[in-house]
């Protein structure tokens, strides 16, 4: 499938036969990381990993924030 990077607008080819749901691909231009997911219709989608982490941080927000804090010390 072709993916248009939401950051730098580069179009790049993603070989779905090489990756599985939950695998990551990176934009060849800006290195933005995407995660492959399947939506409710069973259609593959590439979503920015940082967006997924924001939606999904109820379980593990403590870890994320403690990493952040260490930069401020
Ligand atoms: Zn990009």
JSON list of C-alpha atoms and ligand atoms in Angstrom, two decimals:
[
{"chain": "A", "resi": 1, "resn": "UNK", "atom": "CA", "xyz": [0.00, 0.00, 0.00]},
{"chain": "A", "resi": 2, "resn": "UNK", "atom": "CA", "xyz": [1.01, 3.61, -0.41]},
{"chain": "A", "resi": 3, "resn": "UNK", "atom": "CA", "xyz": [1.19, 5.80, 2.65]},
{"chain": "A", "resi": 4, "resn": "UNK", "atom": "CA", "xyz": [1.42, 9.58, 2.66]},
{"chain": "A", "resi": 5, "resn": "UNK", "atom": "CA", "xyz": [3.43, 10.77, 5.62]},
{"chain": "A", "resi": 6, "resn": "UNK", "atom": "CA", "xyz": [1.31, 13.08, 7.74]},
{"chain": "A", "resi": 7, "resn": "UNK", "atom": "CA", "xyz": [4.36, 15.10, 8.68]},
{"chain": "A", "resi": 8, "resn": "UNK", "atom": "CA", "xyz": [6.48, 15.60, 5.56]},
{"chain": "A", "resi": 9, "resn": "UNK", "atom": "CA", "xyz": [3.88, 14.48, 2.96]},
{"chain": "A", "resi": 10, "resn": "UNK", "atom": "CA", "xyz": [6.24, 12.01, 1.35]},
{"chain": "A", "resi": 11, "resn": "UNK", "atom": "CA", "xyz": [4.47, 9.10, -0.30]},
{"chain": "A", "resi": 12, "resn": "UNK", "atom": "CA", "xyz": [6.15, 5.80, 0.35]},
{"chain": "A", "resi": 13, "resn": "UNK", "atom": "CA", "xyz": [5.40, 2.16, -0.31]},
{"chain": "A", "resi": 14, "resn": "UNK", "atom": "CA", "xyz": [4.66, -0.16, 2.59]},
{"chain": "A", "resi": 15, "resn": "UNK", "atom": "CA", "xyz": [4.86, -3.87, 1.89]},
{"chain": "A", "resi": 16, "resn": "UNK", "atom": "CA", "xyz": [2.07, -5.34, 3.96]},
{"chain": "A", "resi": 17, "resn": "UNK", "atom": "CA", "xyz": [3.31, -8.86, 3.32]},
{"chain": "A", "resi": 18, "resn": "UNK", "atom": "CA", "xyz": [6.44, -7.99, 5.30]},
{"chain": "A", "resi": 19, "resn": "UNK", "atom": "CA", "xyz": [4.74, -6.63, 8.41]},
{"chain": "A", "resi": 20, "resn": "UNK", "atom": "CA", "xyz": [2.01, -7.67, 10.81]},
{"chain": "A", "resi": 21, "resn": "UNK", "atom": "CA", "xyz": [-0.45, -5.79, 12.96]},
{"chain": "A", "resi": 22, "resn": "UNK", "atom": "CA", "xyz": [1.45, -3.91, 15.64]},
{"chain": "A", "resi": 23, "resn": "UNK", "atom": "CA", "xyz": [4.65, -3.72, 13.61]},
{"chain": "A", "resi": 24, "resn": "UNK", "atom": "CA", "xyz": [6.30, -0.39, 12.99]},
{"chain": "A", "resi": 25, "resn": "UNK", "atom": "CA", "xyz": [7.37, 1.30, 9.79]},
{"chain": "A", "resi": 26, "resn": "UNK", "atom": "CA", "xyz": [9.24, 4.56, 9.47]},
{"chain": "A", "resi": 27, "resn": "UNK", "atom": "CA", "xyz": [8.89, 7.33, 6.96]},
{"chain": "A", "resi": 28, "resn": "UNK", "atom": "CA", "xyz": [11.96, 7.23, 4.71]},
{"chain": "A", "resi": 29, "resn": "UNK", "atom": "CA", "xyz": [12.21, 11.03, 4.74]},
{"chain": "A", "resi": 30, "resn": "UNK", "atom": "CA", "xyz": [11.56, 12.23, 8.29]},
{"chain": "A", "resi": 31, "resn": "UNK", "atom": "CA", "xyz": [11.69, 8.88, 10.12]},
{"chain": "A", "resi": 32, "resn": "UNK", "atom": "CA", "xyz": [8.29, 9.36, 11.69]},
{"chain": "A", "resi": 33, "resn": "UNK", "atom": "CA", "xyz": [7.18, 6.03, 13.08]},
{"chain": "A", "resi": 34, "resn": "UNK", "atom": "CA", "xyz": [3.88, 4.40, 12.18]},
{"chain": "A", "resi": 35, "resn": "UNK", "atom": "CA", "xyz": [2.17, 1.34, 13.60]},
{"chain": "A", "resi": 36, "resn": "UNK", "atom": "CA", "xyz": [0.09, -1.00, 11.45]},
{"chain": "A", "resi": 37, "resn": "UNK", "atom": "CA", "xyz": [-3.39, -1.61, 12.81]},
{"chain": "A", "resi": 38, "resn": "UNK", "atom": "CA", "xyz": [-6.60, -3.02, 11.41]},
{"chain": "A", "resi": 39, "resn": "UNK", "atom": "CA", "xyz": [-9.76, -1.00, 11.76]},
{"chain": "A", "resi": 40, "resn": "UNK", "atom": "CA", "xyz": [-13.22, -2.40, 12.52]},
{"chain": "A", "resi": 41, "resn": "UNK", "atom": "CA", "xyz": [-13.73, -3.23, 8.84]},
{"chain": "A", "resi": 42, "resn": "UNK", "atom": "CA", "xyz": [-10.55, -5.29, 8.75]},
{"chain": "A", "resi": 43, "resn": "UNK", "atom": "CA", "xyz": [-8.86, -2.64, 6.64]},
{"chain": "A", "resi": 44, "resn": "UNK", "atom": "CA", "xyz": [-5.22, -2.00, 7.32]},
{"chain": "A", "resi": 45, "resn": "UNK", "atom": "CA", "xyz": [-4.23, 1.45, 8.52]},
{"chain": "A", "resi": 46, "resn": "UNK", "atom": "CA", "xyz": [-0.95, 3.06, 9.41]},
{"chain": "A", "resi": 47, "resn": "UNK", "atom": "CA", "xyz": [-1.29, 5.31, 12.44]},
{"chain": "A", "resi": 48, "resn": "UNK", "atom": "CA", "xyz": [1.45, 7.46, 13.89]},
{"chain": "A", "resi": 49, "resn": "UNK", "atom": "CA", "xyz": [2.90, 5.56, 16.83]},
{"chain": "A", "resi": 50, "resn": "UNK", "atom": "CA", "xyz": [2.91, 8.68, 18.98]},
{"chain": "A", "resi": 51, "resn": "UNK", "atom": "CA", "xyz": [-0.85, 9.08, 18.37]},
{"chain": "A", "resi": 52, "resn": "UNK", "atom": "CA", "xyz": [-1.49, 5.50, 19.43]},
{"chain": "A", "resi": 53, "resn": "UNK", "atom": "CA", "xyz": [0.57, 5.99, 22.57]},
{"chain": "A", "resi": 54, "resn": "UNK", "atom": "CA", "xyz": [-1.40, 9.09, 23.48]},
{"chain": "A", "resi": 55, "resn": "UNK", "atom": "CA", "xyz": [-4.69, 7.21, 23.11]},
{"chain": "A", "resi": 56, "resn": "UNK", "atom": "CA", "xyz": [-3.38, 4.23, 24.97]},
{"chain": "A", "resi": 57, "resn": "UNK", "atom": "CA", "xyz": [-1.58, 5.74, 27.92]},
{"chain": "A", "resi": 58, "resn": "UNK", "atom": "CA", "xyz": [-4.02, 4.74, 30.65]},
{"chain": "A", "resi": 59, "resn": "UNK", "atom": "CA", "xyz": [-2.04, 1.62, 31.46]},
{"chain": "A", "resi": 60, "resn": "UNK", "atom": "CA", "xyz": [1.47, 2.92, 31.36]},
{"chain": "A", "resi": 61, "resn": "UNK", "atom": "CA", "xyz": [1.43, 6.68, 31.76]},
{"chain": "A", "resi": 62, "resn": "UNK", "atom": "CA", "xyz": [3.61, 6.42, 34.87]},
{"chain": "A", "resi": 63, "resn": "UNK", "atom": "CA", "xyz": [6.51, 5.05, 32.86]},
{"chain": "A", "resi": 64, "resn": "UNK", "atom": "CA", "xyz": [6.20, 7.69, 30.17]},
{"chain": "A", "resi": 65, "resn": "UNK", "atom": "CA", "xyz": [6.16, 10.55, 32.62]},
{"chain": "A", "resi": 66, "resn": "UNK", "atom": "CA", "xyz": [9.01, 9.31, 34.79]},
{"chain": "A", "resi": 67, "resn": "UNK", "atom": "CA", "xyz": [11.20, 9.20, 31.69]},
{"chain": "A", "resi": 68, "resn": "UNK", "atom": "CA", "xyz": [10.25, 12.76, 30.98]},
{"chain": "A", "resi": 69, "resn": "UNK", "atom": "CA", "xyz": [10.98, 13.96, 34.49]},
{"chain": "A", "resi": 70, "resn": "UNK", "atom": "CA", "xyz": [14.55, 12.69, 34.41]},
{"chain": "A", "resi": 71, "resn": "UNK", "atom": "CA", "xyz": [15.31, 15.24, 31.71]},
{"chain": "A", "resi": 72, "resn": "UNK", "atom": "CA", "xyz": [14.32, 18.05, 34.01]},
{"chain": "A", "resi": 73, "resn": "UNK", "atom": "CA", "xyz": [16.51, 17.09, 36.93]},
{"chain": "B", "resi": 1, "resn": "LIG", "atom": "ZN1", "xyz": [7.74, 11.84, 6.78]}
]
